Coordinates of C-alpha atoms in Angstrom, one line a residue:
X1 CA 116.4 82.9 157.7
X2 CA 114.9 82.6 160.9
X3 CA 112.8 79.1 160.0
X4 CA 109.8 78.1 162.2
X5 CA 107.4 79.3 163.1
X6 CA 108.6 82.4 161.7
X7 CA 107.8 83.7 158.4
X8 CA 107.9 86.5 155.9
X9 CA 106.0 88.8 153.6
X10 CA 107.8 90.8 151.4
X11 CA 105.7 94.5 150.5
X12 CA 106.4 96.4 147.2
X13 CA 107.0 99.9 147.6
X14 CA 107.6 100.5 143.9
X15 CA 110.6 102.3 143.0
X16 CA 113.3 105.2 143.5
X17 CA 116.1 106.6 142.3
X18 CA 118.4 103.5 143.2
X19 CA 116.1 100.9 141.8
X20 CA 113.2 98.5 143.2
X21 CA 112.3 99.2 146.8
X22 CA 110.6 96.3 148.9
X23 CA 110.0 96.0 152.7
X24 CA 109.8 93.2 154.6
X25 CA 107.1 92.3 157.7
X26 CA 108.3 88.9 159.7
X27 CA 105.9 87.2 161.2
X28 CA 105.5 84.6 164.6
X29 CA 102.2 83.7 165.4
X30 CA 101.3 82.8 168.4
X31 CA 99.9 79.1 170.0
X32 CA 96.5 80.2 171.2
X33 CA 96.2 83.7 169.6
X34 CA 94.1 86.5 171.5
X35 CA 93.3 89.2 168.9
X36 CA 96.7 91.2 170.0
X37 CA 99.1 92.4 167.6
X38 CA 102.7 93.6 168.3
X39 CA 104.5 95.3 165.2
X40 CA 108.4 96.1 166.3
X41 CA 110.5 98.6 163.9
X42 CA 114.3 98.4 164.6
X43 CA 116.3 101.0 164.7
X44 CA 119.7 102.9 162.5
X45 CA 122.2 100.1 161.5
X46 CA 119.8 97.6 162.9
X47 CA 117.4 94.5 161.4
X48 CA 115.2 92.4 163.1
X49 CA 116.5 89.3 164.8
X50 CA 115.3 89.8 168.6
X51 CA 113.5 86.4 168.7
X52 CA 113.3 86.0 172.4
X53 CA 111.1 89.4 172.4
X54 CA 109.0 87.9 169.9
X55 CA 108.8 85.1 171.9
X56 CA 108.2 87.3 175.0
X57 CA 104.7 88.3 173.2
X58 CA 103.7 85.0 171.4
X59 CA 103.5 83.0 174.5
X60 CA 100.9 85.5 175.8
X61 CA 98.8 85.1 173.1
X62 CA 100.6 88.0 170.9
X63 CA 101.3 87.9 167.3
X64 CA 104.7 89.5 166.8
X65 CA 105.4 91.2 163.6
X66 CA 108.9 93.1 163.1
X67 CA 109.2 95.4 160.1
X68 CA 112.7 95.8 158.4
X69 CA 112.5 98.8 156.9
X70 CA 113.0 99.6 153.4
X71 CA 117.0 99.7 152.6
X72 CA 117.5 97.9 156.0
X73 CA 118.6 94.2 156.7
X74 CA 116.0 91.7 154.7
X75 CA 115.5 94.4 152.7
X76 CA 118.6 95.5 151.6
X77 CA 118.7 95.3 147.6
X78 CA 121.8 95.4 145.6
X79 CA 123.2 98.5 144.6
X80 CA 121.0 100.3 147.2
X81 CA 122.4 102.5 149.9
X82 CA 122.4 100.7 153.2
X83 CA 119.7 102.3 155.6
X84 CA 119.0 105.6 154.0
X85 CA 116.0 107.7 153.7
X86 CA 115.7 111.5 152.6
X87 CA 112.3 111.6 155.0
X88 CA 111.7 109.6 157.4
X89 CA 108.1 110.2 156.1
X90 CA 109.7 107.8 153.3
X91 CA 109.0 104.8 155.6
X92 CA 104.9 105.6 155.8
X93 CA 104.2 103.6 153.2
X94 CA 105.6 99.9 154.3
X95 CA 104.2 101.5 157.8
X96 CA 100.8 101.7 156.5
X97 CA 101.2 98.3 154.8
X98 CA 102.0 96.7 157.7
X99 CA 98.9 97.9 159.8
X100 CA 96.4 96.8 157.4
X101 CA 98.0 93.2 156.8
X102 CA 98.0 93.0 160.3
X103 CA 94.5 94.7 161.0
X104 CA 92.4 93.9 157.8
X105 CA 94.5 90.8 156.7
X106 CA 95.0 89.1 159.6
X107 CA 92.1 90.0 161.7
X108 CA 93.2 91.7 165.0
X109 CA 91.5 94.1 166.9
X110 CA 94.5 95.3 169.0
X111 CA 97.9 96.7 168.0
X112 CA 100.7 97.6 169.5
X113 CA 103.5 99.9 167.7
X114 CA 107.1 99.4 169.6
X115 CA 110.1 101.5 168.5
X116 CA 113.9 101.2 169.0
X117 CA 115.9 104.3 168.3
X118 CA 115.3 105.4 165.3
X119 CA 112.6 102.7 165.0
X120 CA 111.1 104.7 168.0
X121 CA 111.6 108.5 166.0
X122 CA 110.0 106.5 162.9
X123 CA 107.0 105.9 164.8
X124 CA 106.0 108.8 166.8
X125 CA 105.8 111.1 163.7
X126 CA 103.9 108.2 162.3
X127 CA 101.7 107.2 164.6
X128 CA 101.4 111.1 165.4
X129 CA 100.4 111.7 161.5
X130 CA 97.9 109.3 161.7
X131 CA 96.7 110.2 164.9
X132 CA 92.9 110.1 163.7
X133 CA 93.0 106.7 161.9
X134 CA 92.8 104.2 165.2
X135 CA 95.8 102.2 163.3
X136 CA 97.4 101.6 166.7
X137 CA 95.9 100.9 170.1
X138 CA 99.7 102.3 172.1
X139 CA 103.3 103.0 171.4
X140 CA 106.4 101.5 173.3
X141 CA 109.6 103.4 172.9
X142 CA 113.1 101.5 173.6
X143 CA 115.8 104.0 173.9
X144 CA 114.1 106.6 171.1
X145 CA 116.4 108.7 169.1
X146 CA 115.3 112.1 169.9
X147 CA 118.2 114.0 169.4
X148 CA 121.7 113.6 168.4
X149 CA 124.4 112.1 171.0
X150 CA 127.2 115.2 170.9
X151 CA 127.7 118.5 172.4
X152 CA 125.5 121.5 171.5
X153 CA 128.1 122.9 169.1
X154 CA 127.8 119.6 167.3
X155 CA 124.1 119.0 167.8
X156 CA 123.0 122.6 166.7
X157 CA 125.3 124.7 164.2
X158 CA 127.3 121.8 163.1
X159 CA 124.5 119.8 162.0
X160 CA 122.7 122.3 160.9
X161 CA 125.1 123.0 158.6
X162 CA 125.8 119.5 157.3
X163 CA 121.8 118.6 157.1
X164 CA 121.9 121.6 154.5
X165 CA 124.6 120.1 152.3
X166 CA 122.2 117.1 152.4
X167 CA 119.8 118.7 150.3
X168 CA 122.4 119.5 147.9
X169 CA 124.4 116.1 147.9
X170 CA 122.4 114.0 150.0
X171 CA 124.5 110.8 149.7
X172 CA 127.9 112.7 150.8
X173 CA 129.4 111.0 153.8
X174 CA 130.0 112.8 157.0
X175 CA 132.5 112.8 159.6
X176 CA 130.2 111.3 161.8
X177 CA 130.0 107.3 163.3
X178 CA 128.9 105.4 166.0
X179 CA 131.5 103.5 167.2
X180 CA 132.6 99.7 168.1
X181 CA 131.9 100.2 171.3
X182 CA 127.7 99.2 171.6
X183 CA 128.5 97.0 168.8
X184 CA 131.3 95.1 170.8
X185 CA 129.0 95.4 174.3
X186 CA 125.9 93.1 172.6
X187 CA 127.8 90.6 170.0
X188 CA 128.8 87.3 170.5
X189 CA 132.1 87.6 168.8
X190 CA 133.5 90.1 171.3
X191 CA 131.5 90.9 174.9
X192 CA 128.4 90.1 174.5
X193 CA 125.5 87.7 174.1
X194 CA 124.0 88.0 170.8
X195 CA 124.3 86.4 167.3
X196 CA 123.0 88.5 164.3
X197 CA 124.7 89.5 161.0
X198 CA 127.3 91.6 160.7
X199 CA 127.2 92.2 157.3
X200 CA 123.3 93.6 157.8
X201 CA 124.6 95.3 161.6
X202 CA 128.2 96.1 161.2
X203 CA 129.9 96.5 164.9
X204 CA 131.1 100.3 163.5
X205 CA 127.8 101.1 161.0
X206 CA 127.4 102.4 157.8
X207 CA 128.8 105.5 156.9
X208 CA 126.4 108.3 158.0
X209 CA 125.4 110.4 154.9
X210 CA 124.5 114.0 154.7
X211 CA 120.7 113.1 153.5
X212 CA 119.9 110.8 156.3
X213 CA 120.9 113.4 158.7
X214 CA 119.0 116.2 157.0
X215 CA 115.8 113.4 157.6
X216 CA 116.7 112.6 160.8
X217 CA 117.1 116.2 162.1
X218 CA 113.8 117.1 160.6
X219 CA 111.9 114.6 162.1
X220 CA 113.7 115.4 165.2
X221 CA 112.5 119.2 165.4
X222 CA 109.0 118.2 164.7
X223 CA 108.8 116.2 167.3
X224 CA 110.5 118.0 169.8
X225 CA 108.2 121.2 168.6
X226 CA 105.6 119.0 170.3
X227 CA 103.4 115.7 169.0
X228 CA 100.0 114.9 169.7
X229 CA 99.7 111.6 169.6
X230 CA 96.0 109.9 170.9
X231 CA 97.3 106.6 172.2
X232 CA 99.0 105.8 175.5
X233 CA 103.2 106.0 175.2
X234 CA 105.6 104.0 177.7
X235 CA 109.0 105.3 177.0
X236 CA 111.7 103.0 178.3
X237 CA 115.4 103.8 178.6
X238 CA 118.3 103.5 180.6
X239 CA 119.3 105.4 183.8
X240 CA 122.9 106.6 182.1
X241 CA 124.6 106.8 179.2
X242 CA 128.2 106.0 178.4
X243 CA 130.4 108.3 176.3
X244 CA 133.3 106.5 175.7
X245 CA 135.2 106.0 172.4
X246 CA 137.0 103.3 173.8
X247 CA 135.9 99.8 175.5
X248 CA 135.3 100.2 179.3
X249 CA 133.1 97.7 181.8
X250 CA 130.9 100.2 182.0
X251 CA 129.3 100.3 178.9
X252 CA 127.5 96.9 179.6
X253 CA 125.6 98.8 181.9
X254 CA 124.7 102.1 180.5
X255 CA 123.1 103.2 176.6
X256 CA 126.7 103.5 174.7
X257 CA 124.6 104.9 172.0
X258 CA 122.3 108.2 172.5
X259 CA 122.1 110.5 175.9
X260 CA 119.0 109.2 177.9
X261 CA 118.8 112.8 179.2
X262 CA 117.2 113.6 175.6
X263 CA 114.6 110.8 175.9
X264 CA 113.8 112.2 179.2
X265 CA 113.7 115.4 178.6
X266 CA 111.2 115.5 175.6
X267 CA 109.0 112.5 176.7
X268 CA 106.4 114.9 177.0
X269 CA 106.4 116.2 174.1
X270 CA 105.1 112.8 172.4
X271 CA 101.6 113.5 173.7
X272 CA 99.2 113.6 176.5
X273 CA 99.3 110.1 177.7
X274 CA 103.1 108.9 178.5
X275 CA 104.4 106.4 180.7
X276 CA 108.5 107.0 181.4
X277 CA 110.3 104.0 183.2
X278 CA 114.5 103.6 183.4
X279 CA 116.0 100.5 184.0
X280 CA 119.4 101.0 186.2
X281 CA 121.9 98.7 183.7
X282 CA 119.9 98.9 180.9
X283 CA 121.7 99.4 177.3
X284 CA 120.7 101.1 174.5
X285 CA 118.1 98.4 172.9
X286 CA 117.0 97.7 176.5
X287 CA 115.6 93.8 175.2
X288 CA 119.5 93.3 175.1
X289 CA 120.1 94.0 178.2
X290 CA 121.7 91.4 181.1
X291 CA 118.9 88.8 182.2
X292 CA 118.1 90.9 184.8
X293 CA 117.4 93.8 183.3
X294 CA 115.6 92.5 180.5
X295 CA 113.0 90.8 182.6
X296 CA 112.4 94.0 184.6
X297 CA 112.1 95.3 180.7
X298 CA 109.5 92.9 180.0
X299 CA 107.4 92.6 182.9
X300 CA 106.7 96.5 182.9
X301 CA 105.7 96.2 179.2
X302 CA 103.6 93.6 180.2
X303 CA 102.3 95.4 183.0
X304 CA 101.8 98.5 181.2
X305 CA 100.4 96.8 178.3
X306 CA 98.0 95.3 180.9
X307 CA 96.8 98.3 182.5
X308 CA 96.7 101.2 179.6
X309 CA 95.9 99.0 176.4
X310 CA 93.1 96.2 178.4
X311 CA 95.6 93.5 177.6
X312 CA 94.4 90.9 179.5
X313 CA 96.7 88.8 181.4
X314 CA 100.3 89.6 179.9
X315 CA 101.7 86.2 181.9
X316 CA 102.6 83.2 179.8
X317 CA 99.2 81.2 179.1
X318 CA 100.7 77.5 180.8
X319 CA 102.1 79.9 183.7
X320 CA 101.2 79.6 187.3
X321 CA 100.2 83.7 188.3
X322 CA 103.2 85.4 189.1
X323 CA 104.1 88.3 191.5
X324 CA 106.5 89.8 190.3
X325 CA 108.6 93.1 192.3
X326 CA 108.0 96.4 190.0
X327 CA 110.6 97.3 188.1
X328 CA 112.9 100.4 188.5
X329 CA 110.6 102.6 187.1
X330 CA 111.5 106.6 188.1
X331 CA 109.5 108.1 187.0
X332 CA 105.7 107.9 185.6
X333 CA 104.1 111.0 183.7
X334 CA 101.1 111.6 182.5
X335 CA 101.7 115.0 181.9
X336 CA 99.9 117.9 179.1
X337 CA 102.5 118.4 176.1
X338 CA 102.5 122.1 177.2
X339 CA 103.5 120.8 180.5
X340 CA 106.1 123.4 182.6
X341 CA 109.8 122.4 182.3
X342 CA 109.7 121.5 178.4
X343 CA 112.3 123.1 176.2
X344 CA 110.9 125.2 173.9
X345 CA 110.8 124.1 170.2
X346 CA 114.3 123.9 168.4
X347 CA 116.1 124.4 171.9

């Protein structure tokens, strides 16, 4: 859908209860290829079609590979339910599938795992599961879904509550939604600058279902219970989050999405090695920010890529060297995951 130079590999993941299961891994090579992999996982209510980050990587000698998930976007069979999982250790297997085309398949020695929201949940407990494998070389997190966006009555004994109907009668639908407002702040039918599907990204989202939140809870708690994952982590997110129901200004600046607080607050959890930066303006997916932000987005990925991962040069290979002003990073940790000030598990 995207035409040249990208292309697509679809990957059988047999069946389930709703029928055939597939997943599908897009691909954009890049011009004078270094050995450098990138493979991007979106995240809830959410497909692929960021091509100026792919093109962001390809011109410095990255080949970009975004994964929609199984029951997401490309993916999305008839008759299936739209983006839901039971375990998010359900989405291991395209995971896994991915890595070795992109490791044995195609050759590279170095790849980089990059997350958005749930995207960004998805791959921590993965890349924290296989931990002892060298699949992946680091782990960028855009805006990770850590916890859920409400107040504690709603994020504890509420949930709690619903995620156990979801083992009972996992495809019940809940109460629960995201909202117009994100949806309005990044499309280009309302306030925003981006084109992408609406039928595969609706501006108010699928219906949330009791199963998918039993999932995501799970995964939730066993990463906030602490991870241990080997490679280096940069954790990217904004600097506020807007709670509005309602359109205001202000969510063009802030994540209208999930509280950054959370992100923040269990970073350290993820590991031993972990990188936090937060970009004043920056919205939920932080690659969909304003120009402004965005490149602040990029060049610390680049520089961070650069630094922790032996990247190489991260400018653009016909580029004269560039100087660039750091970005509004606030903070940088590198911090034990027993470190002081962590919540305890299930807090």
């Amino acid at each position: 859908m995207l035409g040249p130079p990208y292309e697509r590999q679809t990957i059988d993941l047999g069946t389930d209860d709703e029928g055939p299961v597939v997943a599908t891994l897009v691909r954009r090579r890049a011009e004078r290829p270094t050995g450098r992999a990138v493979l991007y996982v979106h995240g809830f209510v959410d497909y692929f079609f960021q091509t100026h980050l792919a093109d962001f990587f390809a011109e410095r000698g990255w080949d970009f590979y975004a994964l929609d998930l199984r029951k997401y976007g490309r993916s999305l069979l008839p008759a299936q339910t739209p983006n839901f999982c039971l375990d998010i250790s359900d989405y291991f297997p395209e995971l896994d599938a991915a890595a070795e085309i992109i490791r044995k398949d195609d050759g590279h020695d170095t790849l980089l795992a990059m997350g958005h929201s749930t995207g960004g949940l998805i791959l921590s407990l993965w890349a924290d599961a296989r931990r002892d494998t060298g699949t992946i070389d680091g782990l960028v997190l855009n805006s990770p879904f850590f916890d859920l966006n409400a107040p504690w009555a709603v994020r504890r004994p509420l949930a709690a509550a619903a995620s156990r109907l979801g083992r009972r009668a996992p495809h019940r639908i809940l109460p629960f939604g995201l909202g117009t407002v994100y949806g309005e702040s990044i499309h280009s039918d309302h306030r925003g600058e981006w084109t992408y599907d609406l039928a595969w990204k609706p501006l108010a989202g699928f219906p949330v279902r009791a199963g998918w939140l039993n999932a995501i809870r799970t995964g939730q708690r066993r990463l906030r219970a602490g991870l241990d994952i080997q490679v280096p982590v940069l954790l990217a997110c904004s600097t506020r989050s807007f709670r509005g129901t309602k359109w205001h200004d202000n969510a063009t600046l802030a994540d209208a999405v999930l509280d950054v607080e959370h992100m923040v607050r269990y970073a350290p959890r993820l590991g031993r090695h972990v990188t936090l930066a937060r970009f004043d303006g920056g919205l939920h997916d932080l690659t969909l920010s304003g120009p402004a932000v965005r490149k602040k987005v990029f060049d610390e990925v680049g520089r961070w890529a650069e630094a922790f991962l032996a990247a190489g040069p991260t400018a653009p290979a016909d580029a004269a060297p560039a100087h660039a002003a750091p970005a509004d990073v606030h903070a940088v940790s590198t911090q034990p995951a027993d470190s002081a000030g962590v919540p305890t598990p299930g807090s």
